[in-house]
N, CA, C and O of each residue as an XYZ file, in Angstrom:
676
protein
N     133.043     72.306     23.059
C     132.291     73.532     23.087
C     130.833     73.262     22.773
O     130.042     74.130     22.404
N     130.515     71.822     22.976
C     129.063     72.357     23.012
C     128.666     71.577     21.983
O     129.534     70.899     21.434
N     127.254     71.502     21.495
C     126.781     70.997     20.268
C     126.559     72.076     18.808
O     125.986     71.915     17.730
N     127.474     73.418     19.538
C     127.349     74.017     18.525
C     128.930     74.120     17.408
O     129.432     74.966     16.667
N     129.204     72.922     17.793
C     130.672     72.669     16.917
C     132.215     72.883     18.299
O     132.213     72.755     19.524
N     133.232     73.214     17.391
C     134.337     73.603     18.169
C     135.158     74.251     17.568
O     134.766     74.307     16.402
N     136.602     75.081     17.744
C     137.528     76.005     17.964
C     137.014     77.008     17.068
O     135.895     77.378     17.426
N     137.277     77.363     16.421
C     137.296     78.793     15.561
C     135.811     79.198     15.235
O     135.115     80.187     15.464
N     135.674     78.249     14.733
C     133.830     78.231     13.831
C     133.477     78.984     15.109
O     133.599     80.177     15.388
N     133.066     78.088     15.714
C     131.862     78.075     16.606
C     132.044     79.655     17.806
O     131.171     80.226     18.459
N     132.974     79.836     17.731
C     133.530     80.720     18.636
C     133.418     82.759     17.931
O     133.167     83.914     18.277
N     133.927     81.687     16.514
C     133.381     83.504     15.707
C     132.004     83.686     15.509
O     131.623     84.856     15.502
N     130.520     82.122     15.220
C     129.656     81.998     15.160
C     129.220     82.964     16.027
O     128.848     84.077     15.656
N     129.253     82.517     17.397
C     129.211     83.044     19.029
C     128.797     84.785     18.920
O     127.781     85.478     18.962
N     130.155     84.953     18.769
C     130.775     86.636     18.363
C     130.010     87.314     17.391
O     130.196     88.527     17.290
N     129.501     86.976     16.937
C     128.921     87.799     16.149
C     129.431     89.047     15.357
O     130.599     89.371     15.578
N     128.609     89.897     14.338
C     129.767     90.812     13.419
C     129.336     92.129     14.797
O     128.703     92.155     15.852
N     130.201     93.141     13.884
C     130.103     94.336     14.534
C     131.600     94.640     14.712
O     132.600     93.973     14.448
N     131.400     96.088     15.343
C     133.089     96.357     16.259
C     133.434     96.877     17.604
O     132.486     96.793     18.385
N     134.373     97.324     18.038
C     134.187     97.572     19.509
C     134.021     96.624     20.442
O     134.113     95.470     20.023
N     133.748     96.808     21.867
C     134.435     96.154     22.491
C     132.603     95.441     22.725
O     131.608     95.728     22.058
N     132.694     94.674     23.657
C     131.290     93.502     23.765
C     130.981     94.026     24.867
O     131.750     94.827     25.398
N     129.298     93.534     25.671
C     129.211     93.542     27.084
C     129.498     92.461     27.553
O     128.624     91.663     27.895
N     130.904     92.194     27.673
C     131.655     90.574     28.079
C     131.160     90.616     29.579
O     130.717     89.530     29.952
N     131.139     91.487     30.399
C     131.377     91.696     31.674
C     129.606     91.216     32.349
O     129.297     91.109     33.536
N     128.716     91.009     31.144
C     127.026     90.900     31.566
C     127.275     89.453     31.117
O     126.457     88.710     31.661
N     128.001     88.895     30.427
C     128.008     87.651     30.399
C     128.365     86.445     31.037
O     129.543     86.088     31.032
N     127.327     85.651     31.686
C     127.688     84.537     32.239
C     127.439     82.987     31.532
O     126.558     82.183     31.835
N     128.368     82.858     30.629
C     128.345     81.049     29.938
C     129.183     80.652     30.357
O     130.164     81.170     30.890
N     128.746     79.114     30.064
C     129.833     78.620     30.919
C     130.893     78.328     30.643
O     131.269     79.079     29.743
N     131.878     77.406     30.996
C     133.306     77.183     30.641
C     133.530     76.232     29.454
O     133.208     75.051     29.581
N     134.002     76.628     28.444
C     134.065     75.559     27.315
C     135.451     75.212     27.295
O     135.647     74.770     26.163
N     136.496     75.177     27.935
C     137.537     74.776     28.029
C     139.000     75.396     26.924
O     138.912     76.444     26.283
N     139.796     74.826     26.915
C     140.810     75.408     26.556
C     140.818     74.922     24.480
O     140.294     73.895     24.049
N     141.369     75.728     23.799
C     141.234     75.528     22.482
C     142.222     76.362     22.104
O     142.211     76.608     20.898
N     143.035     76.856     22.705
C     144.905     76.820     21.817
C     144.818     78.065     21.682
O     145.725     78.606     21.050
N     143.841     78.813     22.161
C     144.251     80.795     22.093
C     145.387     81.251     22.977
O     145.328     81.047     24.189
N     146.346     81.818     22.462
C     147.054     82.388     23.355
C     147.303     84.079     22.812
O     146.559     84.298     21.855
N     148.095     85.218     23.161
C     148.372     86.296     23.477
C     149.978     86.151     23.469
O     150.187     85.755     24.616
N     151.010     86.229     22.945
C     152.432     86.506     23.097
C     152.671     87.669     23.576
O     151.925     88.529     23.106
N     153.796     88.222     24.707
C     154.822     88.900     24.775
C     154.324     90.256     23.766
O     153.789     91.329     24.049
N     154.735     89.703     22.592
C     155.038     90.694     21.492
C     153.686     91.281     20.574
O     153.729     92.065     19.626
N     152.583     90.680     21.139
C     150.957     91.123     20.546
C     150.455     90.002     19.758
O     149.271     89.969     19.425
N     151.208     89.161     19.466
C     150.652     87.616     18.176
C     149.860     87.301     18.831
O     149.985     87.235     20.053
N     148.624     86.965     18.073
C     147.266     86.101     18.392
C     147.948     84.939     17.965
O     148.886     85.072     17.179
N     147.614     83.811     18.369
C     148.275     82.319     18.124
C     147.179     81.916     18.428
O     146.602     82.259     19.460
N     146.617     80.949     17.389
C     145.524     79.332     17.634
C     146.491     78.280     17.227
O     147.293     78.218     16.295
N     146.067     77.157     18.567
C     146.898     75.964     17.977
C     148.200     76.265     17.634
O     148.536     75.753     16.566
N     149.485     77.272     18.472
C     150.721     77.198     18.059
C     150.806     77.931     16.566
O     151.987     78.166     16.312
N     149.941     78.349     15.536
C     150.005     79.218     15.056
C     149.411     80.465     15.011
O     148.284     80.765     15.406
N     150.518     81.393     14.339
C     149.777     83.092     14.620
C     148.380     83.631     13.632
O     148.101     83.312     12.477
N     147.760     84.427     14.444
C     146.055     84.580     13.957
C     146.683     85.376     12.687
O     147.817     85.716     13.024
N     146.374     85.861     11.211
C     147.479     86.579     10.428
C     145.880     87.684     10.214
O     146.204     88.677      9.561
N     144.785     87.708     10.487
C     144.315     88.441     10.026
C     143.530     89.438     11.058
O     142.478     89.211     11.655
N     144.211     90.412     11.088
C     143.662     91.685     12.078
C     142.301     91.654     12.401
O     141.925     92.073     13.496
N     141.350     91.109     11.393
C     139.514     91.459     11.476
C     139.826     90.470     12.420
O     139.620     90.834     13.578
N     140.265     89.319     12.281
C     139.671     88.348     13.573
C     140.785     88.498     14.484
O     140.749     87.460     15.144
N     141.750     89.196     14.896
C     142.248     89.788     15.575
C     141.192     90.959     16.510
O     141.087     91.179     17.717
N     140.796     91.298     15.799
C     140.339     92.325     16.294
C     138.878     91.860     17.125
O     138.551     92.270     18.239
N     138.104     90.892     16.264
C     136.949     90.783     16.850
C     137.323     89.639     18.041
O     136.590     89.732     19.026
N     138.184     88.746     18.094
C     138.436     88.282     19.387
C     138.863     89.366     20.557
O     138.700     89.220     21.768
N     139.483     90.552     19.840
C     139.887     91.470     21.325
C     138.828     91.989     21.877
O     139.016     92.717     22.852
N     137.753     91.809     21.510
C     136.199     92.725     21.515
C     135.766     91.878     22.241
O     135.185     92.358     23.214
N     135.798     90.297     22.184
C     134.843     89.755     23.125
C     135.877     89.194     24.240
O     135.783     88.073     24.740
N     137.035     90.296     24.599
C     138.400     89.469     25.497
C     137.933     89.929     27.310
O     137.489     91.051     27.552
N     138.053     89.274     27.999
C     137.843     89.523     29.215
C     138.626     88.789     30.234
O     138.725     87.571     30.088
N     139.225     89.389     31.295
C     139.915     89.136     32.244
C     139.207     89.040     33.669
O     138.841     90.074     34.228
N     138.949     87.347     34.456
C     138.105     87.711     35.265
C     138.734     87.872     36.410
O     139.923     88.094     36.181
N     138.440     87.862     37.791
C     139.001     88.397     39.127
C     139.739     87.092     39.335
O     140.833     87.270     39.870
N     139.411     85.671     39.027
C     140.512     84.314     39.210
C     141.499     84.527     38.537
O     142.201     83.524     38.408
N     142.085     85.957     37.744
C     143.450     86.079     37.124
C     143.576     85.988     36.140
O     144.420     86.725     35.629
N     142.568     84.714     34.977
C     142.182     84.413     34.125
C     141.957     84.706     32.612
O     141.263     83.776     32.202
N     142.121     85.239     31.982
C     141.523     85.879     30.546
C     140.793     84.706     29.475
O     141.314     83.739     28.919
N     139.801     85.060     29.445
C     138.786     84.083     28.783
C     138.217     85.261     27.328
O     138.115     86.488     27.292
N     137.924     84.082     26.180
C     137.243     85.005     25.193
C     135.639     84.598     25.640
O     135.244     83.432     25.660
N     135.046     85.427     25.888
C     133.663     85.199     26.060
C     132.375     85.679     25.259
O     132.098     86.874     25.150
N     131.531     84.553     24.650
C     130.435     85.242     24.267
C     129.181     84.819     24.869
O     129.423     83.962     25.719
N     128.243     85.010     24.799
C     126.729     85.414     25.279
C     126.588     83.456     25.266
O     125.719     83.043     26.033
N     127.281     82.480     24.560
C     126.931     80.882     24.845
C     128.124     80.306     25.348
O     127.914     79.205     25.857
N     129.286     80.673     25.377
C     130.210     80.240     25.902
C     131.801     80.705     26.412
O     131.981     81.800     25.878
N     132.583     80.473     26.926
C     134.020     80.829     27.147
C     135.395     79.969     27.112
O     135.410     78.774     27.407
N     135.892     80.283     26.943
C     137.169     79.376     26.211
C     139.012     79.905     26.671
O     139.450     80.614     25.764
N     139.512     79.805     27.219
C     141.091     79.961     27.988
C     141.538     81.046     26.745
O     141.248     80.818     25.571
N     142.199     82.117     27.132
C     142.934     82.614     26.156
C     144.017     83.000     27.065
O     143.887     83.836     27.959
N     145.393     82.171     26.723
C     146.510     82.560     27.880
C     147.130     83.714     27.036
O     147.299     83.882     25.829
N     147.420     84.488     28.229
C     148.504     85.954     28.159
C     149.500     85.834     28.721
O     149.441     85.430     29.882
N     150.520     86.070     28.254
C     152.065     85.977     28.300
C     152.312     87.274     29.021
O     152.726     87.302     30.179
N     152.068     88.265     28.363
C     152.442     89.849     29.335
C     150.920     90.384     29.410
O     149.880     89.930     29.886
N     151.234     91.423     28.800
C     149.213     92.142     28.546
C     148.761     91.617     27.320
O     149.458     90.981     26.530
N     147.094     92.017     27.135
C     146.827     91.543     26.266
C     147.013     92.694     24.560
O     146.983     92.390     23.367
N     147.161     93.770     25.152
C     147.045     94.561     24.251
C     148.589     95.215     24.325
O     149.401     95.118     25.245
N     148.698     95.814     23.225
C     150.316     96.673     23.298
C     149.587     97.970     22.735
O     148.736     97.916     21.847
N     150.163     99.554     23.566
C     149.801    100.469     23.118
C     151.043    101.452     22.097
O     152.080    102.053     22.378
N     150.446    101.265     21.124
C     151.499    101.363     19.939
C     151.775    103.106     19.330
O     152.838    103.520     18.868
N     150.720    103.763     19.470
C     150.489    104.926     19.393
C     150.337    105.800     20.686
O     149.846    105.406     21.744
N     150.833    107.044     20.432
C     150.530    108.051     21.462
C     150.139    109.632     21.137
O     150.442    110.104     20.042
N     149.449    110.431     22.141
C     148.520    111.602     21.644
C     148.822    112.797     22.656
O     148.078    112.689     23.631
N     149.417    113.573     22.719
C     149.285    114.125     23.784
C     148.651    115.859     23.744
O     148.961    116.432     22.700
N     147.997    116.536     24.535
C     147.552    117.718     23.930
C     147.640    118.493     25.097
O     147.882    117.845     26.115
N     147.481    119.945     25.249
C     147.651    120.503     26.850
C     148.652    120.393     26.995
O     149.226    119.577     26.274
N     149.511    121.219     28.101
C     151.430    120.948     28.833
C     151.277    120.875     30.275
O     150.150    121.126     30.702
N     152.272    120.552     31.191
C     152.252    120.347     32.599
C     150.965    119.609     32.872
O     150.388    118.732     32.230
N     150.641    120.297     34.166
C     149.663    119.150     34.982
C     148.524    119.459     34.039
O     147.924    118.434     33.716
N     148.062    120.533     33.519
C     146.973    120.073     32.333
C     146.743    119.117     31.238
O     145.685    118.711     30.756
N     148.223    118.793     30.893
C     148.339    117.768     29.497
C     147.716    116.635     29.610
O     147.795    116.078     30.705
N     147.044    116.076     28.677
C     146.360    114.658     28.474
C     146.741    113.970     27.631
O     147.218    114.470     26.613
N     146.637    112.469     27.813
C     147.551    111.181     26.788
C     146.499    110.538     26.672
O     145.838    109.913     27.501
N     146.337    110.757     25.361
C     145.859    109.347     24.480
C     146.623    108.132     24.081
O     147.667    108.591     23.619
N     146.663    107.098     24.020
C     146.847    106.179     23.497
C     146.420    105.163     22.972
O     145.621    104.521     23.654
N     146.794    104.591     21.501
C     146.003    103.729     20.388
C     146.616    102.385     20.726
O     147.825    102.322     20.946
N     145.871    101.337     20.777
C     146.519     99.820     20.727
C     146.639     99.390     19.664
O     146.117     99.882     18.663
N     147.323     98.428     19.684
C     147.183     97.491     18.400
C     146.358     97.056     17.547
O     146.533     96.804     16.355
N     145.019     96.933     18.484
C     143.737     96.827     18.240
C     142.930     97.665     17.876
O     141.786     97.388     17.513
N     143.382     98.733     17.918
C     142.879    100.104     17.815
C     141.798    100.382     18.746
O     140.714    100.891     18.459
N     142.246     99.953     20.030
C     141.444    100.787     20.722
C     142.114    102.203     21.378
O     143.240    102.556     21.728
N     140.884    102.749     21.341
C     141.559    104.170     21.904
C     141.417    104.909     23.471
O     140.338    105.310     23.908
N     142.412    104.980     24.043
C     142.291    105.559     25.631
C     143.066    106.623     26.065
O     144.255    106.723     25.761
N     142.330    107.622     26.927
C     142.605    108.808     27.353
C     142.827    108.202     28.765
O     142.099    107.469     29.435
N     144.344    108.853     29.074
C     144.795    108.376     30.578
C     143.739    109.212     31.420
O     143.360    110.356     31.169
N     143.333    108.370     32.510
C     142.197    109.271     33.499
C     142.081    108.061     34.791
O     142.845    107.218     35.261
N     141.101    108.373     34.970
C     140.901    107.453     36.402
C     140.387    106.000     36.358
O     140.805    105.097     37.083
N     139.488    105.894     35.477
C     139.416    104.539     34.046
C     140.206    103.909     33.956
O     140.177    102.750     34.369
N     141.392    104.545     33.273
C     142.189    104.277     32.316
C     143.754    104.769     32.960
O     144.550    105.454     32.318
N     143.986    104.271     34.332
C     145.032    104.727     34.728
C     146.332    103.814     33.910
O     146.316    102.726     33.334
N     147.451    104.839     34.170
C     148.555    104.637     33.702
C     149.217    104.147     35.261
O     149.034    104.670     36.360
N     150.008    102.997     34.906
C     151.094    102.210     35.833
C     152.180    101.733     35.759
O     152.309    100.908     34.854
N     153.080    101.939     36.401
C     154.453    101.132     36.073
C     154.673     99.817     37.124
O     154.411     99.781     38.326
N     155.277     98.685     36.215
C     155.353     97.796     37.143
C     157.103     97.535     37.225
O     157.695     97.464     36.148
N     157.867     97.401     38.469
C     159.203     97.242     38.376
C     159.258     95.613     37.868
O     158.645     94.602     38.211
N     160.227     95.879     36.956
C     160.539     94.309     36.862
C     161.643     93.803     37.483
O     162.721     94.334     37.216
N     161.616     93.009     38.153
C     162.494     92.049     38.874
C     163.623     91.713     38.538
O     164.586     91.642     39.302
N     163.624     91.462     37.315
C     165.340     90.728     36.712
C     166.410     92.391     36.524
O     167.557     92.378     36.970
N     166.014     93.305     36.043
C     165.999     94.423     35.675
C     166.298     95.817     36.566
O     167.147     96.682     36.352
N     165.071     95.708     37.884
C     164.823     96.698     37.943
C     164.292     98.145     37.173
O     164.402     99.199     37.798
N     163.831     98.143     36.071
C     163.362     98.924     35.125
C     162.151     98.650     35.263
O     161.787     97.577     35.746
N     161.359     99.543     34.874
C     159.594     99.767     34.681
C     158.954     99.555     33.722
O     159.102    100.284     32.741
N     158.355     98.857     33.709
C     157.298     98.652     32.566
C     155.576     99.697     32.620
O     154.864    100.039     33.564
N     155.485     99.878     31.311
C     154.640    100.866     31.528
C     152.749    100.254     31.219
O     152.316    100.166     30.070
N     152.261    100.058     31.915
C     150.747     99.877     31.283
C     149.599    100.928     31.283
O     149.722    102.040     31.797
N     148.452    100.475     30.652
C     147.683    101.678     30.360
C     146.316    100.887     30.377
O     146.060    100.260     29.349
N     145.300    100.829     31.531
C     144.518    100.414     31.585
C     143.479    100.106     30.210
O     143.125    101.035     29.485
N     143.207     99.195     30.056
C     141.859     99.446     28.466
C     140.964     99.685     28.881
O     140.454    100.805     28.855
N     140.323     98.296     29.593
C     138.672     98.530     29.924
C     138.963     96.939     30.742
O     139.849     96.087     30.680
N     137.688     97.109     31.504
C     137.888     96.056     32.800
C     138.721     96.050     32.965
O     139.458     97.034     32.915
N     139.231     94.220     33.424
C     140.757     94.274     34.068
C     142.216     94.200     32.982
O     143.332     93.791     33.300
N     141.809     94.690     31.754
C     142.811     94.167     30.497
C     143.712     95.442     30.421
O     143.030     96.415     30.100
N     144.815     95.693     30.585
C     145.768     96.246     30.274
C     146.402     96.435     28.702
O     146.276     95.554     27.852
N     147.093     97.708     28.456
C     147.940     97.370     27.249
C     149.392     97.585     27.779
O     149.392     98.211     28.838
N     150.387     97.303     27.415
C     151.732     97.304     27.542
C     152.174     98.546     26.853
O     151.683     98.672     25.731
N     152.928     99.438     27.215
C     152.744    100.421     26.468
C     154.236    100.170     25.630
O     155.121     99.888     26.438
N     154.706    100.205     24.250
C     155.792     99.714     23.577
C     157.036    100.350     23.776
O     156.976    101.485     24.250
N     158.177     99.872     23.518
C     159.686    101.022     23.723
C     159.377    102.451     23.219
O     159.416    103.582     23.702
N     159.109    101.991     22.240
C     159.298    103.219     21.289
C     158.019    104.869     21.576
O     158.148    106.066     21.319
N     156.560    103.790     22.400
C     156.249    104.968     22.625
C     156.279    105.390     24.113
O     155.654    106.272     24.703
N     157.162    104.526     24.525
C     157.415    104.426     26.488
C     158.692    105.974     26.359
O     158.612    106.963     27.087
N     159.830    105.757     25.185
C     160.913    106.895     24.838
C     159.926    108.251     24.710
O     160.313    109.278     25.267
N     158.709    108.255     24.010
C     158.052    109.504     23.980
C     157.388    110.130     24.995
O     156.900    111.260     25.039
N     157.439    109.054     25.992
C     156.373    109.157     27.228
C     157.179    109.657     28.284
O     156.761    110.378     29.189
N     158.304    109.268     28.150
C     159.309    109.661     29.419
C     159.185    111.548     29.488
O     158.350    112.155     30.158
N     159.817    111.922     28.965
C     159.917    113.450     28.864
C     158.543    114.242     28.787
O     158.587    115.473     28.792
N     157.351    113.599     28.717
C     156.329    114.427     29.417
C     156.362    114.495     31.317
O     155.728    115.318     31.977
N     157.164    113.532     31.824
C     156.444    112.857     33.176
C     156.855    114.489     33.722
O     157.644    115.301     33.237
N     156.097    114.560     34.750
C     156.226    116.166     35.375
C     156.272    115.825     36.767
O     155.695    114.780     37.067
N     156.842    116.488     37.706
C     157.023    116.271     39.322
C     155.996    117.185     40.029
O     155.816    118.385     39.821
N     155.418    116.455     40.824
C     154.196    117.090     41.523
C     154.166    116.819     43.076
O     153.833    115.668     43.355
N     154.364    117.405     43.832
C     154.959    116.926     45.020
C     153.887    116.449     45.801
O     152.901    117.181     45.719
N     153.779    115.681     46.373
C     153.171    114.741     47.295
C     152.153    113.997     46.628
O     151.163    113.694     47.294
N     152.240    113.532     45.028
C     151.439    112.788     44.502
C     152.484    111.564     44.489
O     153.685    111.804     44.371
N     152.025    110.305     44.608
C     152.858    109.122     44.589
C     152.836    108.974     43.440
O     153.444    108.034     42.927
């Protein structure tokens, strides 16, 4: 990563404090290669095969997280970028909000990360069939191309809003 050190240091150095999400998407550095970030299935931040245990840097890596159009998810800051592999999505949406009934009602939903999103045109909601299964998985756009997974427990709360609207796919 550079002459400004390597894995963790240099990468939270990068990042800088603050909260919320980054302008990852204005940033072009270049590729600093792979350094053991991954994303589990189940929401674990993992460096190096172990899990990240502390939410602040949980959190401030999800802030500078970006997914580019090569498929990719890289943590990126304003000097460099670094592999962060994803297993499913990167985010799980753990909370849910709903206000209004029928075709007026609106859904919020909180991630893990605590970010917060109102289903809309942004922030569309999708199901993907899964293959082994046949059952749907539910996602919920964040921001750029990063998805959250939306969890069992609030996918059971989500079902019994869905409303039939005829000739909407």
């Amino acid at each position: 990563m550079g002459e400004r050190g390597s894995g963790l240091e240099a990468l939270l150095a990068a990042a800088g404090e603050g909260t919320g999400p980054r302008p990852v998407e204005q940033w072009n550095p270049p590729y600093c290669g792979d350094i053991g970030l991954a994303i589990r299935a189940d929401g674990t931040w993992m460096y190096q095969g172990s899990p990240i245990g502390r939410i602040g840097l949980v959190k401030l890596f999800a802030s500078i997280l970006r997914k580019d159009e090569d498929g990719r998810t890289y943590l990126v800051t304003p000097v460099e970028k670094v592999d962060c592999h994803v297993a499913d999505a990167p985010f799980l949406a753990v909370d849910m909000a709903v206000t209004g009934a029928g075709a007026d009602q609106m859904v919020t939903f909180r991630t893990n990360v605590d970010d917060v999103v109102m289903v809309d045109a942004a922030h569309p909601l999708r199901f993907v069939e899964q293959a082994s299964s046949g059952g749907l998985k539910p996602y919920v756009r964040v921001r750029g191309r990063l998805d959250a997974l939306v969890t069992r427990a609030v996918y059971a709360d989500l079902v019994p809003l869905a409303i039939d609207r005829e000739g909407v796919p």
